[in-house]
Amino acid sequence: MSQGELARPRKWDRIKQRVKAKLGPAGVFFRGFLEEPRMVGSIIPSSRFCINAMLEPVDWSNCKLFVEYGPGVGTFCRPVLERLAPDAALIVIDTNPLYIDYLQRTIPDSRFTAVLGSAADVEEIVKAHGHEQVDYVLSGLPFSTLPDGVGQAIAEATSRVVAKGGAFMTYQFSATARDLTARHFPHVETGFALANIPPCLLAWGWQR
């Protein structure tokens, strides 16, 4: 292989890195939606109103481990880290390597861990990172469009891993996630984020 042929792949890699750097979170989010539309709830990240409403019930002083399913480009990650105690941890789980790579490059916080994997394996992932249970689990996964059986498996695993007093929190554009939560958590509260595009249903399944 000639030097010119060797140089072309390296040049192409540099071009891809420059494009990736300029793409920004909105571009990364949209690209992820195009690649895995069934795994992304919306092409528009959640609004600040939705974020604040979803996180408002969390008892941050007693939260040692927070887990998020489907973090996308970190719309919730940064607000969670702003509220999280210095000795607490945030683990996010996503099946899209595009999002995991982006988060690992853009969130340099020692409390933060991004895992490429399935939310259905949350118990194994949590144990692999030195924990037994989770205080709060947040999910924006589109349960209504997940492959058959996946949503049920995620809800069951989440009910086992959430500690007493903790909650499984979901924000959705349909009632599917809330209804699944109600099957596995003894107490469910609901709310609405109207100042969001589109408006979404919020649910908190408490492990009491």
Tab-separated table of C-alpha atoms in Angstrom:
chain	number	residue	atom	x	y	z
A	1	MET	CA	0.000	0.000	0.000
A	2	SER	CA	1.379	3.408	-0.976
A	3	GLN	CA	1.862	6.340	1.402
A	4	GLY	CA	-1.003	8.125	-0.356
A	5	GLU	CA	-3.340	5.207	0.284
A	6	LEU	CA	-2.322	5.120	3.953
A	7	ALA	CA	-2.860	8.849	4.314
A	8	ARG	CA	-6.412	8.799	2.961
A	9	PRO	CA	-7.964	6.846	5.895
A	10	ARG	CA	-6.169	9.109	8.385
A	11	LYS	CA	-7.395	12.207	6.571
A	12	TRP	CA	-10.939	10.827	6.510
A	13	ASP	CA	-10.781	10.126	10.256
A	14	ARG	CA	-9.728	13.723	10.908
A	15	ILE	CA	-12.596	15.009	8.771
A	16	LYS	CA	-15.096	12.823	10.662
A	17	GLN	CA	-13.771	14.120	13.999
A	18	ARG	CA	-14.157	17.739	12.850
A	19	VAL	CA	-17.688	17.099	11.627
A	20	LYS	CA	-18.543	15.343	14.903
A	21	ALA	CA	-17.203	18.288	16.908
A	22	LYS	CA	-19.268	20.789	14.906
A	23	LEU	CA	-22.425	18.702	14.892
A	24	GLY	CA	-23.451	19.838	18.381
A	25	PRO	CA	-25.994	18.196	20.693
A	26	ALA	CA	-29.009	18.922	18.472
A	27	GLY	CA	-27.328	17.327	15.471
A	28	VAL	CA	-26.211	14.309	17.481
A	29	PHE	CA	-29.701	13.907	18.948
A	30	PHE	CA	-31.349	14.049	15.518
A	31	ARG	CA	-28.832	11.638	14.017
A	32	GLY	CA	-29.530	9.187	16.841
A	33	PHE	CA	-33.248	9.451	16.139
A	34	LEU	CA	-32.663	8.663	12.459
A	35	GLU	CA	-30.528	5.625	13.353
A	36	GLU	CA	-32.859	4.155	16.007
A	37	PRO	CA	-36.287	5.862	15.815
A	38	ARG	CA	-37.999	3.199	17.943
A	39	MET	CA	-35.564	3.874	20.799
A	40	VAL	CA	-35.892	7.682	20.847
A	41	GLY	CA	-39.057	9.263	22.180
A	42	SER	CA	-38.843	12.541	20.265
A	43	ILE	CA	-36.658	14.430	17.817
A	44	ILE	CA	-36.768	17.429	20.184
A	45	PRO	CA	-35.068	17.267	23.628
A	46	SER	CA	-37.206	17.867	26.723
A	47	SER	CA	-37.908	21.426	27.837
A	48	ARG	CA	-36.521	22.994	31.007
A	49	PHE	CA	-40.063	22.994	32.423
A	50	CYS	CA	-40.341	19.247	31.877
A	51	ILE	CA	-36.932	18.631	33.448
A	52	ASN	CA	-37.731	20.660	36.574
A	53	ALA	CA	-41.173	19.075	37.001
A	54	MET	CA	-39.774	15.557	36.565
A	55	LEU	CA	-36.941	16.028	39.079
A	56	GLU	CA	-38.860	18.064	41.667
A	57	PRO	CA	-39.947	15.078	43.878
A	58	VAL	CA	-36.398	13.695	44.220
A	59	ASP	CA	-34.932	13.734	47.736
A	60	TRP	CA	-31.440	14.752	46.673
A	61	SER	CA	-29.991	14.704	50.195
A	62	ASN	CA	-30.670	10.949	50.388
A	63	CYS	CA	-29.890	10.054	46.777
A	64	LYS	CA	-26.658	8.090	46.420
A	65	LEU	CA	-27.266	6.517	43.005
A	66	PHE	CA	-29.348	7.927	40.170
A	67	VAL	CA	-29.807	5.950	36.932
A	68	GLU	CA	-31.162	7.192	33.616
A	69	TYR	CA	-32.366	5.114	30.674
A	70	GLY	CA	-32.016	6.654	27.222
A	71	PRO	CA	-30.054	9.804	28.127
A	72	GLY	CA	-29.661	10.940	24.522
A	73	VAL	CA	-27.268	13.904	24.480
A	74	GLY	CA	-27.565	14.586	28.215
A	75	THR	CA	-30.619	16.843	28.437
A	76	PHE	CA	-31.315	15.488	31.938
A	77	CYS	CA	-27.739	14.500	32.820
A	78	ARG	CA	-26.475	17.992	33.522
A	79	PRO	CA	-29.475	19.095	35.655
A	80	VAL	CA	-29.188	15.838	37.638
A	81	LEU	CA	-25.473	16.377	38.231
A	82	GLU	CA	-26.165	19.958	39.357
A	83	ARG	CA	-28.470	18.606	42.067
A	84	LEU	CA	-26.568	15.446	42.964
A	85	ALA	CA	-24.438	15.312	46.136
A	86	PRO	CA	-20.629	15.271	45.742
A	87	ASP	CA	-20.439	11.652	46.939
A	88	ALA	CA	-23.342	10.376	44.823
A	89	ALA	CA	-23.255	8.847	41.335
A	90	LEU	CA	-25.137	9.016	38.036
A	91	ILE	CA	-25.161	6.024	35.678
A	92	VAL	CA	-26.803	6.387	32.274
A	93	ILE	CA	-27.631	3.475	29.973
A	94	ASP	CA	-28.227	3.654	26.229
A	95	THR	CA	-28.152	1.184	23.341
A	96	ASN	CA	-26.879	3.800	20.875
A	97	PRO	CA	-23.060	4.108	20.804
A	98	LEU	CA	-23.410	7.545	19.193
A	99	TYR	CA	-24.987	8.930	22.371
A	100	ILE	CA	-22.626	7.105	24.730
A	101	ASP	CA	-19.582	8.397	22.849
A	102	TYR	CA	-20.945	11.952	22.869
A	103	LEU	CA	-21.691	11.873	26.615
A	104	GLN	CA	-18.300	10.432	27.503
A	105	ARG	CA	-16.616	13.213	25.535
A	106	THR	CA	-18.701	16.095	26.856
A	107	ILE	CA	-19.412	15.347	30.543
A	108	PRO	CA	-16.089	15.258	32.440
A	109	ASP	CA	-17.603	14.601	35.879
A	110	SER	CA	-16.146	11.878	38.105
A	111	ARG	CA	-19.656	11.049	39.377
A	112	PHE	CA	-20.855	10.282	35.856
A	113	THR	CA	-20.730	6.925	34.033
A	114	ALA	CA	-22.181	6.249	30.578
A	115	VAL	CA	-22.850	2.582	29.767
A	116	LEU	CA	-23.576	1.092	26.354
A	117	GLY	CA	-26.225	-1.527	27.032
A	118	SER	CA	-29.882	-2.320	27.619
A	119	ALA	CA	-31.984	-0.941	30.457
A	120	ALA	CA	-33.308	-4.482	30.902
A	121	ASP	CA	-29.849	-5.344	32.264
A	122	VAL	CA	-29.878	-2.566	34.860
A	123	GLU	CA	-29.358	-4.963	37.777
A	124	GLU	CA	-26.155	-6.384	36.301
A	125	ILE	CA	-24.919	-2.925	35.280
A	126	VAL	CA	-25.522	-1.471	38.738
A	127	LYS	CA	-23.723	-4.382	40.428
A	128	ALA	CA	-20.812	-4.115	37.994
A	129	HIS	CA	-20.303	-0.544	39.212
A	130	GLY	CA	-20.286	-1.451	42.889
A	131	HIS	CA	-23.918	-0.882	43.864
A	132	GLU	CA	-26.771	-3.124	44.949
A	133	GLN	CA	-29.762	-0.837	44.481
A	134	VAL	CA	-30.748	2.490	42.959
A	135	ASP	CA	-32.499	5.402	44.628
A	136	TYR	CA	-34.082	6.829	41.485
A	137	VAL	CA	-34.425	5.651	37.899
A	138	LEU	CA	-35.426	8.104	35.180
A	139	SER	CA	-36.591	6.992	31.752
A	140	GLY	CA	-37.549	8.784	28.570
A	141	LEU	CA	-37.609	5.579	26.545
A	142	PRO	CA	-40.618	5.300	24.194
A	143	PHE	CA	-42.205	2.226	25.786
A	144	SER	CA	-45.041	2.241	23.247
A	145	THR	CA	-42.626	1.583	20.354
A	146	LEU	CA	-40.085	-0.724	22.004
A	147	PRO	CA	-39.805	-4.270	20.600
A	148	ASP	CA	-42.250	-6.799	22.066
A	149	GLY	CA	-41.398	-7.796	25.625
A	150	VAL	CA	-38.620	-5.232	26.099
A	151	GLY	CA	-40.731	-2.702	27.983
A	152	GLN	CA	-42.054	-5.378	30.307
A	153	ALA	CA	-38.536	-6.684	30.987
A	154	ILE	CA	-37.303	-3.153	31.759
A	155	ALA	CA	-40.188	-2.445	34.145
A	156	GLU	CA	-39.668	-5.746	35.988
A	157	ALA	CA	-35.903	-5.243	36.346
A	158	THR	CA	-36.421	-1.671	37.507
A	159	SER	CA	-38.903	-2.719	40.188
A	160	ARG	CA	-36.301	-5.102	41.588
A	161	VAL	CA	-33.413	-2.633	41.573
A	162	VAL	CA	-35.124	0.471	43.012
A	163	ALA	CA	-34.631	0.764	46.772
A	164	LYS	CA	-37.426	1.299	49.300
A	165	GLY	CA	-38.447	4.934	49.228
A	166	GLY	CA	-37.077	5.375	45.723
A	167	ALA	CA	-38.918	5.861	42.468
A	168	PHE	CA	-39.105	4.929	38.799
A	169	MET	CA	-39.763	8.186	36.945
A	170	THR	CA	-40.972	8.318	33.353
A	171	TYR	CA	-41.910	11.024	30.873
A	172	GLN	CA	-43.852	9.917	27.810
A	173	PHE	CA	-46.249	11.081	25.130
A	174	SER	CA	-48.512	8.090	25.786
A	175	ALA	CA	-49.709	6.272	28.912
A	176	THR	CA	-47.757	3.072	28.180
A	177	ALA	CA	-44.878	3.729	30.593
A	178	ARG	CA	-47.231	4.841	33.372
A	179	ASP	CA	-49.365	1.733	32.954
A	180	LEU	CA	-46.326	-0.562	33.019
A	181	THR	CA	-45.055	1.227	36.112
A	182	ALA	CA	-48.399	0.723	37.863
A	183	ARG	CA	-48.094	-3.049	37.406
A	184	HIS	CA	-44.804	-3.178	39.307
A	185	PHE	CA	-44.814	-0.297	41.794
A	186	PRO	CA	-47.298	-0.010	44.673
A	187	HIS	CA	-47.904	3.734	44.371
A	188	VAL	CA	-47.917	5.855	41.197
A	189	GLU	CA	-48.288	9.619	40.937
A	190	THR	CA	-48.822	11.425	37.645
A	191	GLY	CA	-48.416	14.918	36.245
A	192	PHE	CA	-48.206	16.756	32.947
A	193	ALA	CA	-45.530	18.860	31.267
A	194	LEU	CA	-47.645	21.064	29.032
A	195	ALA	CA	-44.761	23.425	28.237
A	196	ASN	CA	-43.019	20.762	26.209
A	197	ILE	CA	-43.068	19.831	22.502
A	198	PRO	CA	-45.137	17.754	22.424
A	199	PRO	CA	-46.756	17.882	25.896
A	200	CYS	CA	-45.970	14.739	27.871
A	201	LEU	CA	-47.282	12.614	30.707
A	202	LEU	CA	-45.073	12.363	33.792
A	203	ALA	CA	-45.220	9.431	36.204
A	204	TRP	CA	-43.459	8.544	39.446
A	205	GLY	CA	-43.704	4.939	40.620
A	206	TRP	CA	-42.740	4.817	44.299
A	207	GLN	CA	-41.212	1.746	45.905
A	208	ARG	CA	-42.875	1.844	49.308
